[in-house]
PDB file of C-alpha atoms in Angstrom:
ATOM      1  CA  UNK T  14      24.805  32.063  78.182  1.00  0.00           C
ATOM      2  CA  UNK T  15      28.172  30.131  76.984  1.00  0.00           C
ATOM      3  CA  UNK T  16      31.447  32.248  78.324  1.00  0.00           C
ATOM      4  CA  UNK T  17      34.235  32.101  75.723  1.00  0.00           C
ATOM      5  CA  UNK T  18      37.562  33.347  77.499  1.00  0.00           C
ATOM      6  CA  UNK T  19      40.798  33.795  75.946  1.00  0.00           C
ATOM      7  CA  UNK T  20      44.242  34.287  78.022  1.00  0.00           C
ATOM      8  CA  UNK T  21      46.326  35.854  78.059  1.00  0.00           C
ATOM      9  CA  UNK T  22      44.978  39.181  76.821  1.00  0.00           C
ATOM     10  CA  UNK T  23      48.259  40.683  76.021  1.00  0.00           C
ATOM     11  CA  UNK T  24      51.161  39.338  75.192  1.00  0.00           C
ATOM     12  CA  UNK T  25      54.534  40.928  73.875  1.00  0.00           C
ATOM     13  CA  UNK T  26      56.757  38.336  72.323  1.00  0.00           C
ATOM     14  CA  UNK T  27      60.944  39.313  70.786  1.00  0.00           C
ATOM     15  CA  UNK T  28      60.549  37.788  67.261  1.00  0.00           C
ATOM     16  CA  UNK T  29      61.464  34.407  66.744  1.00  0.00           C
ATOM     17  CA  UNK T  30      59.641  33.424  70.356  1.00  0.00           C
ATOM     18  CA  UNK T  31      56.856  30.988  70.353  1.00  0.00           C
ATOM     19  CA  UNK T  32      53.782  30.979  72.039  1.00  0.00           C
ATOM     20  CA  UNK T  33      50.806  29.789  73.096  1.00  0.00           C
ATOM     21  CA  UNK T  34      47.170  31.021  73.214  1.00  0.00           C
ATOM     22  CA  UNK T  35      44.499  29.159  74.975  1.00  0.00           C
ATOM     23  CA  UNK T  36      40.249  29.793  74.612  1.00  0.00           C
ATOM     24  CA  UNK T  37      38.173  28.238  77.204  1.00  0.00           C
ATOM     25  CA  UNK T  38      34.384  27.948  76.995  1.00  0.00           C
ATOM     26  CA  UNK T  39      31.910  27.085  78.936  1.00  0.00           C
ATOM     27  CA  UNK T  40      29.492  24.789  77.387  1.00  0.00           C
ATOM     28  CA  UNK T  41      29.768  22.304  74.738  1.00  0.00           C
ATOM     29  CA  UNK T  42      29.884  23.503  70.727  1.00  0.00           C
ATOM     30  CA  UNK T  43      30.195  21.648  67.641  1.00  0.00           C
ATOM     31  CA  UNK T  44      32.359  24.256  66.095  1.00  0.00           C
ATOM     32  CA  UNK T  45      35.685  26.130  67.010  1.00  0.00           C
ATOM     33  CA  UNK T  46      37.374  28.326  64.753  1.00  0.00           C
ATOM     34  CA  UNK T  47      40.440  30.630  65.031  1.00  0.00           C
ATOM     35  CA  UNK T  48      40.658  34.033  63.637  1.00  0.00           C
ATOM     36  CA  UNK T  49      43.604  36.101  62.998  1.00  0.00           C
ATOM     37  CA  UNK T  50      42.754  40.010  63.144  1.00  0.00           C
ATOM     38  CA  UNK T  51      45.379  42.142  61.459  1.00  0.00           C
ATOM     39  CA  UNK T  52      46.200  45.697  62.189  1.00  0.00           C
ATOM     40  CA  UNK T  53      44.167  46.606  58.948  1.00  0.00           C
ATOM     41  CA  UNK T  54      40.934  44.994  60.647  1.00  0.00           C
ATOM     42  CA  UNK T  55      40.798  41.853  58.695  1.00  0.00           C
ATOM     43  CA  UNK T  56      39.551  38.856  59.875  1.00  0.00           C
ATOM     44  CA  UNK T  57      42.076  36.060  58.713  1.00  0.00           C
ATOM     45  CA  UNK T  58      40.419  33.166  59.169  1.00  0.00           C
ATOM     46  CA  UNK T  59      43.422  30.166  60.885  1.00  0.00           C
ATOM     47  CA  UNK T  60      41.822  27.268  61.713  1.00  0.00           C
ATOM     48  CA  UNK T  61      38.273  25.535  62.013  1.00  0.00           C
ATOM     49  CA  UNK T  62      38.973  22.810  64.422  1.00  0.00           C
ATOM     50  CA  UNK T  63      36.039  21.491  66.185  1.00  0.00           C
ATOM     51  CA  UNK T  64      38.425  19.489  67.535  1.00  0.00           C
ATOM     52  CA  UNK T  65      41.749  16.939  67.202  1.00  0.00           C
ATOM     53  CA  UNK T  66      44.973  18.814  66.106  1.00  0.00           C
ATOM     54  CA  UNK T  67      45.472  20.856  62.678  1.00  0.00           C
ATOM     55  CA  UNK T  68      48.957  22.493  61.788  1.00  0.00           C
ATOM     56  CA  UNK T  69      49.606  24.918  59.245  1.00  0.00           C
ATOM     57  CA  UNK T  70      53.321  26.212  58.525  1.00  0.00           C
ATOM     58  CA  UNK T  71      53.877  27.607  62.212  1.00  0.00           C
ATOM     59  CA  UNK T  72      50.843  27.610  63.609  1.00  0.00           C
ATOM     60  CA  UNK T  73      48.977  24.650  65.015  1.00  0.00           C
ATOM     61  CA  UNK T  74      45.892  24.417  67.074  1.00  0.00           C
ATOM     62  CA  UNK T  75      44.505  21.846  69.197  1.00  0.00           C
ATOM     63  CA  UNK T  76      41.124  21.327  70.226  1.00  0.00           C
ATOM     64  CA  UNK T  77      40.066  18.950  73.607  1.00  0.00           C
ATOM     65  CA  UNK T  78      36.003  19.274  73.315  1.00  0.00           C
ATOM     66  CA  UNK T  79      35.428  17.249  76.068  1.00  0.00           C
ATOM     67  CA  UNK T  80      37.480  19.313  78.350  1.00  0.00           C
ATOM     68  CA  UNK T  81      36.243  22.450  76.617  1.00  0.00           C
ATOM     69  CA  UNK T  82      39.442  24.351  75.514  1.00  0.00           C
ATOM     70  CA  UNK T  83      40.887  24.837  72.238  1.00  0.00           C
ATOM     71  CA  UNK T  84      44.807  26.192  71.921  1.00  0.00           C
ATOM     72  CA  UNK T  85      46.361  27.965  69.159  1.00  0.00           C
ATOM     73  CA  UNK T  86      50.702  27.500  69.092  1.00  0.00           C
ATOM     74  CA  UNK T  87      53.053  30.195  67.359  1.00  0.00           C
ATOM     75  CA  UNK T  88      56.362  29.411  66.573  1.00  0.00           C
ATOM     76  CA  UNK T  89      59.030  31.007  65.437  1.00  0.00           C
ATOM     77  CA  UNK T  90      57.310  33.965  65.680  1.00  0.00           C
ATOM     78  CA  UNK T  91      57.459  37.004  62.975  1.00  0.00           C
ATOM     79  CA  UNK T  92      56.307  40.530  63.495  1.00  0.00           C
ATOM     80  CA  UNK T  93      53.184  39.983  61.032  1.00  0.00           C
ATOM     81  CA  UNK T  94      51.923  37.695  63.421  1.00  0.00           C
ATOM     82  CA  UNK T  95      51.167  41.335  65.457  1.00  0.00           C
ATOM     83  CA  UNK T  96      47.645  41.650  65.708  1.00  0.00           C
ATOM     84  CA  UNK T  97      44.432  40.000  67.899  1.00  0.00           C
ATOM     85  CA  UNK T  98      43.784  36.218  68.029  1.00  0.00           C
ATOM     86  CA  UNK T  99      39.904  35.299  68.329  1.00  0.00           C
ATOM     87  CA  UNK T 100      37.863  31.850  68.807  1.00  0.00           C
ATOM     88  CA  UNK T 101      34.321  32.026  68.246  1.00  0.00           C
ATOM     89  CA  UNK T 102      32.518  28.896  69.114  1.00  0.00           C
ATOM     90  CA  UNK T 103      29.205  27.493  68.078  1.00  0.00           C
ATOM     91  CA  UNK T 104      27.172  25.864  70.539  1.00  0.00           C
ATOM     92  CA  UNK T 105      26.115  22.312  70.199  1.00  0.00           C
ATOM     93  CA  UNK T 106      22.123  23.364  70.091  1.00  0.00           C
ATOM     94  CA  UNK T 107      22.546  23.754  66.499  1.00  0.00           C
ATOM     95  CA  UNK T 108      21.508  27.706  66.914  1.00  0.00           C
ATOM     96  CA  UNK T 109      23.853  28.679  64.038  1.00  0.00           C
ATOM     97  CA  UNK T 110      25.598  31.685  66.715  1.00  0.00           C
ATOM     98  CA  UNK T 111      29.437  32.181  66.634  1.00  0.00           C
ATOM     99  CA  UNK T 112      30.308  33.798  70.111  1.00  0.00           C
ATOM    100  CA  UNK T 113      33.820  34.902  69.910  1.00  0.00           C
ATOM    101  CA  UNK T 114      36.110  35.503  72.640  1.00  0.00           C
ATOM    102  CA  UNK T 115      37.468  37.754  74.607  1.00  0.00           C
ATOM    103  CA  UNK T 116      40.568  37.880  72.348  1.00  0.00           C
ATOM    104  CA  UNK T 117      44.651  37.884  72.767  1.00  0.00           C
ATOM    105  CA  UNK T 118      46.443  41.228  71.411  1.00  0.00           C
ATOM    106  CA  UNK T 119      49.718  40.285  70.305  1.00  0.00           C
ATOM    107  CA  UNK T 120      52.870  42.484  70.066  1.00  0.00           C
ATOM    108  CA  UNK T 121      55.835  40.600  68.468  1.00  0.00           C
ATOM    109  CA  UNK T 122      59.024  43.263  68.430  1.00  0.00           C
ATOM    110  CA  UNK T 123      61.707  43.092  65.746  1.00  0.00           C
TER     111      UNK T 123
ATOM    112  CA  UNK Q  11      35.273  33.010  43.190  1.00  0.00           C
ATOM    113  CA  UNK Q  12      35.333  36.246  45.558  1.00  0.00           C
ATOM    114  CA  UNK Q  13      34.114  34.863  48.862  1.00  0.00           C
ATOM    115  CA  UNK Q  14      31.881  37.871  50.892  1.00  0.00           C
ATOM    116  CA  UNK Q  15      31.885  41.152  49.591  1.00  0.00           C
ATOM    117  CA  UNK Q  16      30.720  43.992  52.040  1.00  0.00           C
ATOM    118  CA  UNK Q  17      30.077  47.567  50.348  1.00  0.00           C
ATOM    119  CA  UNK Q  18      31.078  49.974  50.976  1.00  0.00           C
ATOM    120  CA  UNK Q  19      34.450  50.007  52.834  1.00  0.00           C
ATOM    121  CA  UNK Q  20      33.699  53.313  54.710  1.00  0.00           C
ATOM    122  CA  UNK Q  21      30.891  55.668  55.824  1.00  0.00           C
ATOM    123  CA  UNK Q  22      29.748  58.818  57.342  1.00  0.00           C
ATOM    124  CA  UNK Q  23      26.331  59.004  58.332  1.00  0.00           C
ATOM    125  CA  UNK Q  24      24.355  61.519  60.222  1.00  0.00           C
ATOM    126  CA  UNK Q  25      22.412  61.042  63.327  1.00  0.00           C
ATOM    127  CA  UNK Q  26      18.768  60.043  62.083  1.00  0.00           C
ATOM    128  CA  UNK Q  27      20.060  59.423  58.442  1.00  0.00           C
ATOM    129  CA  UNK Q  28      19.138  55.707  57.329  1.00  0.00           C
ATOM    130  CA  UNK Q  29      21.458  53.616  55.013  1.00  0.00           C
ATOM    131  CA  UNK Q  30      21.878  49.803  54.083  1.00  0.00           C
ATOM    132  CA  UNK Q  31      24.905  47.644  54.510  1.00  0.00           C
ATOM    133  CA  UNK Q  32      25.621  45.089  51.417  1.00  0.00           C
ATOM    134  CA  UNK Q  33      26.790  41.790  51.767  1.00  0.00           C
ATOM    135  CA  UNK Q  34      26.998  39.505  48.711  1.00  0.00           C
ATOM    136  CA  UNK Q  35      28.214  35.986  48.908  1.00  0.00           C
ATOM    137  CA  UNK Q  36      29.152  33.433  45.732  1.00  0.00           C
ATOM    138  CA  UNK Q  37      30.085  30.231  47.817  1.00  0.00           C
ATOM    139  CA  UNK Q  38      26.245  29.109  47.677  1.00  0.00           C
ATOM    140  CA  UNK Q  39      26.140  29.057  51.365  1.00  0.00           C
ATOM    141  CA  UNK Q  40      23.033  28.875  53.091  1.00  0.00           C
ATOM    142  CA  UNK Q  41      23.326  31.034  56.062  1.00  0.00           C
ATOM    143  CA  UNK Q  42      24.158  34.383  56.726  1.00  0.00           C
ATOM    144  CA  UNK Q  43      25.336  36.979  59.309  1.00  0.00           C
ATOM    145  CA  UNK Q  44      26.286  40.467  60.383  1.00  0.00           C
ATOM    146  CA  UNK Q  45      28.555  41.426  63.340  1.00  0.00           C
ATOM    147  CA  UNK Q  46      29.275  44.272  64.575  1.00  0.00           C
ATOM    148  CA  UNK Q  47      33.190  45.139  66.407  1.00  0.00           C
ATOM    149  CA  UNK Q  48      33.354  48.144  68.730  1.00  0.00           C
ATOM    150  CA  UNK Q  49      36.644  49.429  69.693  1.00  0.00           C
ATOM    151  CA  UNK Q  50      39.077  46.487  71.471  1.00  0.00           C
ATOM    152  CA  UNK Q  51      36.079  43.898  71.231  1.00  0.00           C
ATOM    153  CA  UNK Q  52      35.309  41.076  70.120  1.00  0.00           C
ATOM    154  CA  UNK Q  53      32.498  40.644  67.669  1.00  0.00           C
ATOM    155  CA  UNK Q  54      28.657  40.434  68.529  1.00  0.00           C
ATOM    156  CA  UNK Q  55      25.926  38.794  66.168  1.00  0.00           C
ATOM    157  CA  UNK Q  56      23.335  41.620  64.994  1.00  0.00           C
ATOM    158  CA  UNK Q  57      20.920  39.263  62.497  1.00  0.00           C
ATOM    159  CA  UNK Q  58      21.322  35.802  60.781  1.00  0.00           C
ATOM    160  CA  UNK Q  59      19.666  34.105  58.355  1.00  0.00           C
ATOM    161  CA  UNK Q  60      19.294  30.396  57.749  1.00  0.00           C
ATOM    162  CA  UNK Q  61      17.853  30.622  54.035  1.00  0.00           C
ATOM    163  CA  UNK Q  62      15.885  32.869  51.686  1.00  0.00           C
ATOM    164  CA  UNK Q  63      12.783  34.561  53.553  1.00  0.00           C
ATOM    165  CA  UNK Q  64      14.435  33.291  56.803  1.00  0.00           C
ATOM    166  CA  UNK Q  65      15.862  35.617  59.320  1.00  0.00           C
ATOM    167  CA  UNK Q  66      16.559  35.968  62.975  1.00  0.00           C
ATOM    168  CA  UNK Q  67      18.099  37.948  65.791  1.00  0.00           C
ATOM    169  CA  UNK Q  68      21.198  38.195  67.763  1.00  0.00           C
ATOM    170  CA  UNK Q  69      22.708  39.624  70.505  1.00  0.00           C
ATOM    171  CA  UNK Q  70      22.567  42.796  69.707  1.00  0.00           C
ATOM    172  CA  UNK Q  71      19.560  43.640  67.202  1.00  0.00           C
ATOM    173  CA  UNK Q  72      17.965  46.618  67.969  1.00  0.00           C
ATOM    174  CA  UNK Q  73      18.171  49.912  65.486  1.00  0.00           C
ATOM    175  CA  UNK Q  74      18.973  47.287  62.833  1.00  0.00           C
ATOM    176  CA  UNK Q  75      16.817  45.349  60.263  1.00  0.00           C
ATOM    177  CA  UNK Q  76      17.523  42.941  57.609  1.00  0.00           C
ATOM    178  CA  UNK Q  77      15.436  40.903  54.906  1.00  0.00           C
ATOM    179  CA  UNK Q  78      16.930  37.839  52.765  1.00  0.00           C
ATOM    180  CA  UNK Q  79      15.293  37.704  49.611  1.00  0.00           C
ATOM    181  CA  UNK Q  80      18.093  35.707  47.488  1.00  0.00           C
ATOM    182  CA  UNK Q  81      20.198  33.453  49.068  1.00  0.00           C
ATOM    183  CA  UNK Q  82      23.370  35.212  47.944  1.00  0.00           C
ATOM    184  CA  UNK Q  83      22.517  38.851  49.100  1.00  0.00           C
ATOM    185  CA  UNK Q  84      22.103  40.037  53.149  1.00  0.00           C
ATOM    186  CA  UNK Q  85      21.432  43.597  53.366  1.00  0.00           C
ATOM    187  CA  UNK Q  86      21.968  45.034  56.802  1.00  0.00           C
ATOM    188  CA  UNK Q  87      19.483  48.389  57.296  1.00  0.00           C
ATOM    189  CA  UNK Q  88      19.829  51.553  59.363  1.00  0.00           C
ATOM    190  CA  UNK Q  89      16.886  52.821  59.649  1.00  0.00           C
ATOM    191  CA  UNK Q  90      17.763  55.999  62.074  1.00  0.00           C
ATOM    192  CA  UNK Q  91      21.659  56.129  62.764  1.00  0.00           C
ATOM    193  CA  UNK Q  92      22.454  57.115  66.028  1.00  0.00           C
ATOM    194  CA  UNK Q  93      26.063  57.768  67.654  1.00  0.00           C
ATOM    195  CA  UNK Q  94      26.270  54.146  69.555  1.00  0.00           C
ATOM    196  CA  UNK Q  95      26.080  52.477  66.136  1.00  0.00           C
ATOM    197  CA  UNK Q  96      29.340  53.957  65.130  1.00  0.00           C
ATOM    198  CA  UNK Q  97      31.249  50.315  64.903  1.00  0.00           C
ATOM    199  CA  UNK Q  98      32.930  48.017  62.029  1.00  0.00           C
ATOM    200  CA  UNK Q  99      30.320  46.096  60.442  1.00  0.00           C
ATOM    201  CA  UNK Q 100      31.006  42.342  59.284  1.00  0.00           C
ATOM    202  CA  UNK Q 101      29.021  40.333  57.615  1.00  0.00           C
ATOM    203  CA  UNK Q 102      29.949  36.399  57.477  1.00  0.00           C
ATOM    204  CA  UNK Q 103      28.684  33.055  55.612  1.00  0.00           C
ATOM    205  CA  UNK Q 104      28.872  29.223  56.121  1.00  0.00           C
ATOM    206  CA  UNK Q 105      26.921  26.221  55.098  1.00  0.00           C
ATOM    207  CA  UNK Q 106      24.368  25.010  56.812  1.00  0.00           C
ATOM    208  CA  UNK Q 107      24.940  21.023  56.816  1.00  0.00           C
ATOM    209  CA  UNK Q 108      28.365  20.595  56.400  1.00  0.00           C
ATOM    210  CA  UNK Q 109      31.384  22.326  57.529  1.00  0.00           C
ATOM    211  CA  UNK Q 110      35.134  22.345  56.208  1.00  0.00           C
ATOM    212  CA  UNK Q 111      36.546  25.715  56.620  1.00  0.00           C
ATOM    213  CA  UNK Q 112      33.832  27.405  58.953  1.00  0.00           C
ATOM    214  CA  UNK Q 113      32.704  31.009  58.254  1.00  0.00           C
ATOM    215  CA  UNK Q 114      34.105  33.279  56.003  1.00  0.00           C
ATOM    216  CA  UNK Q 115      33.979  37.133  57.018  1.00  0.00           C
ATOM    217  CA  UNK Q 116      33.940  40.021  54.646  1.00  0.00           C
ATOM    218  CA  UNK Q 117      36.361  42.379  54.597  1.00  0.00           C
ATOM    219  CA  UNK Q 118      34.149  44.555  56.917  1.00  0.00           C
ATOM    220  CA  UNK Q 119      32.420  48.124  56.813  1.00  0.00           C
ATOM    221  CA  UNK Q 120      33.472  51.134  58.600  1.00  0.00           C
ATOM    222  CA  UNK Q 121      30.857  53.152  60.071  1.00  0.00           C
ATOM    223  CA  UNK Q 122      30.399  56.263  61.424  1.00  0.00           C
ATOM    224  CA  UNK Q 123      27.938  58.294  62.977  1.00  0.00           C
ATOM    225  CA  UNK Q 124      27.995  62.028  64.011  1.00  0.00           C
TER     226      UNK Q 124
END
């Protein structure tokens, strides 16, 4: 089956830092969609980018289908942006199944 | 306009007890889902459902059943709880033909089994 992988799984950032989070997968998917889980368990949904380039305050993402990687950018980054970063994917077979990543835990310190 | 609404929040169940998961969804949306999240993973599909009276299986399906009568209600059933079901539950939506925002996840469902 597809393999979604995320890197890095950890990362600790000093507030302010920016960053970037990268999802690979293996086969090809007509949709790609970001997720933001906070230390509550919510699932904060960031971006559904199947692909091209979306930005929203300081977070952007950029999606290269053909090459089969999306990436997520922080900027500036604040310590609510602590929590887990998924992409689920959807593969292109129309089988309506989000497979989600691996995922990136993310630390930012004050 | 409330999105998905999973109920309830939390539970305690006991092994062999049964219980149903609700998932209600106002957005009109065609298909439906439930995840399941063990501890530091990601999530895995349990069941979908592509439209009233239509359902299907995930990943991860066994010890779980589900029915879509309506097309805004999903109810996830337990039938016999057992200790390796103790997870957070989410149930998700989307449309089926065209996509803007992608799925939208419930606030998710807390379960335990002892």
């Amino acid at each position: 089956g597809i393999q979604v992988e995320q890197s890095p799984p950890d990362l600790i950032l000093q507030e302010g830092a920016n960053s970037t989070l990268r999802c690979n997968f293996s086969d090809s998917v007509n949709n790609l969609q970001w997720f933001h889980q906070n230390p509550w368990g919510q699932l904060i949904n960031l971006f559904y980018i199947p692909s091209g380039t979306k930005q929203n305050g300081r977070l952007s993402a950029t999606t290269v289908a053909t090459e089969r990687y999306s990436l997520l950018y922080i900027s500036s980054s604040q310590t609510t942006d602590s929590g887990v970063y998924f992409c689920a994917v959807e593969l292109a077979s129309g089988t309506y199944k989000y497979i989600f990543g691996t995922g990136t835990r993310l630390k930012v310190l004050a | 306009n409330a999105g998905v609404t999973q109920t309830p929040k939390f539970q305690v169940l006991k092994t062999g007890q049964s219980m149903t998961l609700q998932c209600a969804q106002d957005m009109n949306h065609e298909y439906m889902s439930w995840y399941r999240q063990d501890p530091g993973m990601g999530l895995r599909l349990i069941h979908y459902s592509v439209g009233a009276g239509i359902t299907d299986q995930g990943e991860v399906p066994n010890g779980y059943n589900v029915s879509r009568s309506t097309t805004e209600d999903f109810p996830l059933r337990l039938l016999s709880a057992a200790p390796s079901q103790t997870s957070v539950y989410f149930c998700a939506s989307r449309p089926i033909r065209v996509m803007v925002y992608g799925y939208t996840f419930g606030s998710g469902t807390r379960l335990t089994v002892v």
